[in-house]
mmCIF file of C-alpha atoms in Angstrom:
data_model
loop_
_atom_site.group_PDB
_atom_site.id
_atom_site.type_symbol
_atom_site.label_atom_id
_atom_site.label_comp_id
_atom_site.label_asym_id
_atom_site.label_seq_id
_atom_site.Cartn_x
_atom_site.Cartn_y
_atom_site.Cartn_z
ATOM 1 C CA MET A 182 -49.136 -22.139 23.232
ATOM 2 C CA THR A 183 -47.058 -25.141 22.296
ATOM 3 C CA THR A 184 -44.204 -25.556 19.874
ATOM 4 C CA MET A 185 -45.038 -29.098 18.811
ATOM 5 C CA HIS A 186 -46.102 -29.862 15.267
ATOM 6 C CA ARG A 187 -49.694 -30.795 14.617
ATOM 7 C CA ASP A 188 -48.764 -34.137 13.079
ATOM 8 C CA ASN A 189 -47.250 -35.170 16.443
ATOM 9 C CA ASP A 190 -43.609 -35.267 15.283
ATOM 10 C CA GLN A 191 -41.387 -35.422 18.306
ATOM 11 C CA GLY A 192 -38.612 -33.425 16.675
ATOM 12 C CA GLN A 193 -36.496 -33.102 13.627
ATOM 13 C CA PRO A 194 -33.691 -35.586 13.072
ATOM 14 C CA PHE A 195 -30.231 -34.092 13.420
ATOM 15 C CA PRO A 196 -27.863 -34.617 10.527
ATOM 16 C CA ARG A 197 -25.111 -37.080 11.267
ATOM 17 C CA PRO A 198 -21.634 -35.586 11.146
ATOM 18 C CA SER A 199 -19.679 -36.789 8.136
ATOM 19 C CA ILE A 200 -16.847 -37.847 10.407
ATOM 20 C CA LEU A 201 -18.938 -40.723 11.704
ATOM 21 C CA ASP A 202 -19.381 -42.077 8.180
ATOM 22 C CA SER A 203 -15.661 -42.402 7.471
ATOM 23 C CA SER A 204 -12.723 -44.212 8.964
ATOM 24 C CA PHE A 205 -9.923 -42.579 10.901
ATOM 25 C CA ASP A 206 -7.574 -42.777 7.900
ATOM 26 C CA ASP A 207 -10.126 -40.987 5.745
ATOM 27 C CA PHE A 208 -10.452 -38.336 8.424
ATOM 28 C CA LEU A 209 -6.674 -37.823 8.503
ATOM 29 C CA THR A 210 -6.557 -37.637 4.714
ATOM 30 C CA GLN A 211 -9.299 -35.012 4.702
ATOM 31 C CA ALA A 212 -7.561 -33.012 7.447
ATOM 32 C CA GLU A 213 -4.252 -33.095 5.537
ATOM 33 C CA HIS A 214 -6.018 -31.959 2.380
ATOM 34 C CA GLU A 215 -7.594 -29.022 4.242
ATOM 35 C CA LEU A 216 -4.202 -28.135 5.698
ATOM 36 C CA VAL A 217 -2.643 -28.073 2.230
ATOM 37 C CA CYS A 218 -5.500 -25.877 0.975
ATOM 38 C CA HIS A 219 -5.071 -23.444 3.886
ATOM 39 C CA ARG A 220 -1.320 -23.285 3.268
ATOM 40 C CA ARG A 221 -1.971 -22.404 -0.368
ATOM 41 C CA GLU A 222 -4.393 -19.681 0.688
ATOM 42 C CA VAL A 223 -1.886 -18.249 3.173
ATOM 43 C CA HIS A 224 0.839 -18.331 0.523
ATOM 44 C CA ALA A 225 -1.425 -16.550 -1.978
ATOM 45 C CA LEU A 226 -2.419 -13.907 0.599
ATOM 46 C CA ARG A 227 1.218 -13.256 1.510
ATOM 47 C CA ARG A 228 2.145 -12.915 -2.161
ATOM 48 C CA ARG A 229 -0.761 -10.516 -2.666
ATOM 49 C CA ALA A 230 0.306 -8.411 0.331
ATOM 50 C CA ARG A 231 3.894 -8.320 -0.947
ATOM 51 C CA ARG A 232 2.747 -7.126 -4.373
ATOM 52 C CA GLN A 233 0.546 -4.476 -2.784
ATOM 53 C CA ARG A 234 3.479 -3.175 -0.716
ATOM 54 C CA ARG A 235 5.639 -3.001 -3.845
ATOM 55 C CA ARG A 236 2.907 -1.169 -5.735
ATOM 56 C CA GLU A 237 2.543 1.382 -2.925
ATOM 57 C CA LEU A 238 6.307 1.831 -2.744
ATOM 58 C CA ARG A 239 6.432 2.510 -6.491
ATOM 59 C CA LEU A 240 3.686 5.126 -6.117
ATOM 60 C CA ARG A 241 5.528 6.806 -3.266
ATOM 61 C CA THR A 242 8.757 6.799 -5.257
ATOM 62 C CA ARG A 243 7.058 8.366 -8.280
ATOM 63 C CA ALA A 244 5.413 11.002 -6.075
ATOM 64 C CA ALA A 245 8.740 11.812 -4.405
ATOM 65 C CA ARG A 246 10.431 12.183 -7.799
ATOM 66 C CA PHE A 247 7.664 14.427 -9.099
ATOM 67 C CA PHE A 248 7.711 16.698 -6.061
ATOM 68 C CA GLY A 249 11.511 16.739 -6.023
ATOM 69 C CA LYS A 250 11.631 17.892 -9.650
ATOM 70 C CA THR A 251 8.830 20.391 -9.075
ATOM 71 C CA ILE A 252 10.502 21.887 -6.018
ATOM 72 C CA ARG A 253 13.839 22.125 -7.833
ATOM 73 C CA MET A 254 12.255 23.880 -10.804
ATOM 74 C CA GLY A 255 10.320 26.249 -8.533
ATOM 75 C CA LEU A 256 13.440 27.178 -6.581
ATOM 76 C CA ALA A 257 15.413 27.723 -9.779
ATOM 77 C CA ILE A 258 12.713 29.994 -11.186
ATOM 78 C CA ALA A 259 12.448 31.882 -7.876
ATOM 79 C CA GLY A 260 16.237 32.355 -7.822
ATOM 80 C CA THR A 261 16.230 33.631 -11.383
ATOM 81 C CA LEU A 262 13.398 36.068 -10.658
ATOM 82 C CA ALA A 263 15.180 37.317 -7.543
ATOM 83 C CA PHE A 264 18.387 37.806 -9.553
ATOM 84 C CA VAL A 265 16.563 39.735 -12.282
ATOM 85 C CA GLY A 266 14.831 41.826 -9.607
ATOM 86 C CA GLY A 267 18.144 42.476 -7.870
ATOM 87 C CA THR A 268 19.737 43.540 -11.144
ATOM 88 C CA SER A 269 16.896 45.961 -11.847
ATOM 89 C CA LEU A 270 17.135 47.332 -8.300
ATOM 90 C CA LEU A 271 20.884 47.779 -8.712
ATOM 91 C CA ILE A 272 20.360 49.663 -11.988
ATOM 92 C CA THR A 273 17.833 51.984 -10.351
ATOM 93 C CA GLY A 274 20.266 52.743 -7.524
ATOM 94 C CA ASN A 275 18.632 50.847 -4.627
ATOM 95 C CA VAL A 276 21.784 49.025 -3.488
ATOM 96 C CA ASN A 277 20.544 47.685 -0.128
ATOM 97 C CA ALA A 278 17.448 46.071 -1.654
ATOM 98 C CA ALA A 279 19.582 44.714 -4.519
ATOM 99 C CA LYS A 280 21.922 43.033 -2.009
ATOM 100 C CA ASP A 281 18.923 41.378 -0.338
ATOM 101 C CA ALA A 282 17.577 40.187 -3.697
ATOM 102 C CA PHE A 283 20.990 38.783 -4.689
ATOM 103 C CA ALA A 284 21.216 36.988 -1.331
ATOM 104 C CA LEU A 285 17.749 35.546 -1.902
ATOM 105 C CA SER A 286 18.693 34.350 -5.385
ATOM 106 C CA ALA A 287 21.886 32.739 -4.043
ATOM 107 C CA ALA A 288 19.894 30.992 -1.297
ATOM 108 C CA ALA A 289 17.340 29.700 -3.796
ATOM 109 C CA TRP A 290 20.019 28.401 -6.180
ATOM 110 C CA GLY A 291 21.845 26.791 -3.272
ATOM 111 C CA ALA A 292 18.643 25.082 -2.206
ATOM 112 C CA VAL A 293 18.242 23.682 -5.743
ATOM 113 C CA THR A 294 21.507 21.804 -5.357
ATOM 114 C CA ALA A 295 20.562 20.663 -1.856
ATOM 115 C CA VAL A 296 17.258 19.087 -2.912
ATOM 116 C CA ARG A 297 17.863 15.597 -4.248
ATOM 117 C CA THR A 298 15.444 13.236 -5.914
ATOM 118 C CA THR A 299 15.242 9.556 -5.026
ATOM 119 C CA ARG A 300 16.937 7.063 -7.303
ATOM 120 C CA ASN A 301 16.140 3.405 -7.905
#
């Protein structure tokens, strides 16, 4: 089996490179133009990456603030519940359990002041 065409073509003509059709100055001008275009693309990609990093940082900051506020509120509520429980235990006469509940409420309220949210 042969790969030659039936109309006896010897082969297909190869396209001439465009560099052979222009002078050296035209080639340099084209190369400089491509370099400028690539620099613009690199600049645009760097700007895009910078914006993406800022956007992600803003999301992380918002998430940290939300969780910081949530944790503070949860600890404050837990401290209040422990204090109310300790008071009720003290009224019923269970002094040792009341001391533990008051210690737990003090620890929770102390942790509220220790947890800080991020600031801009």
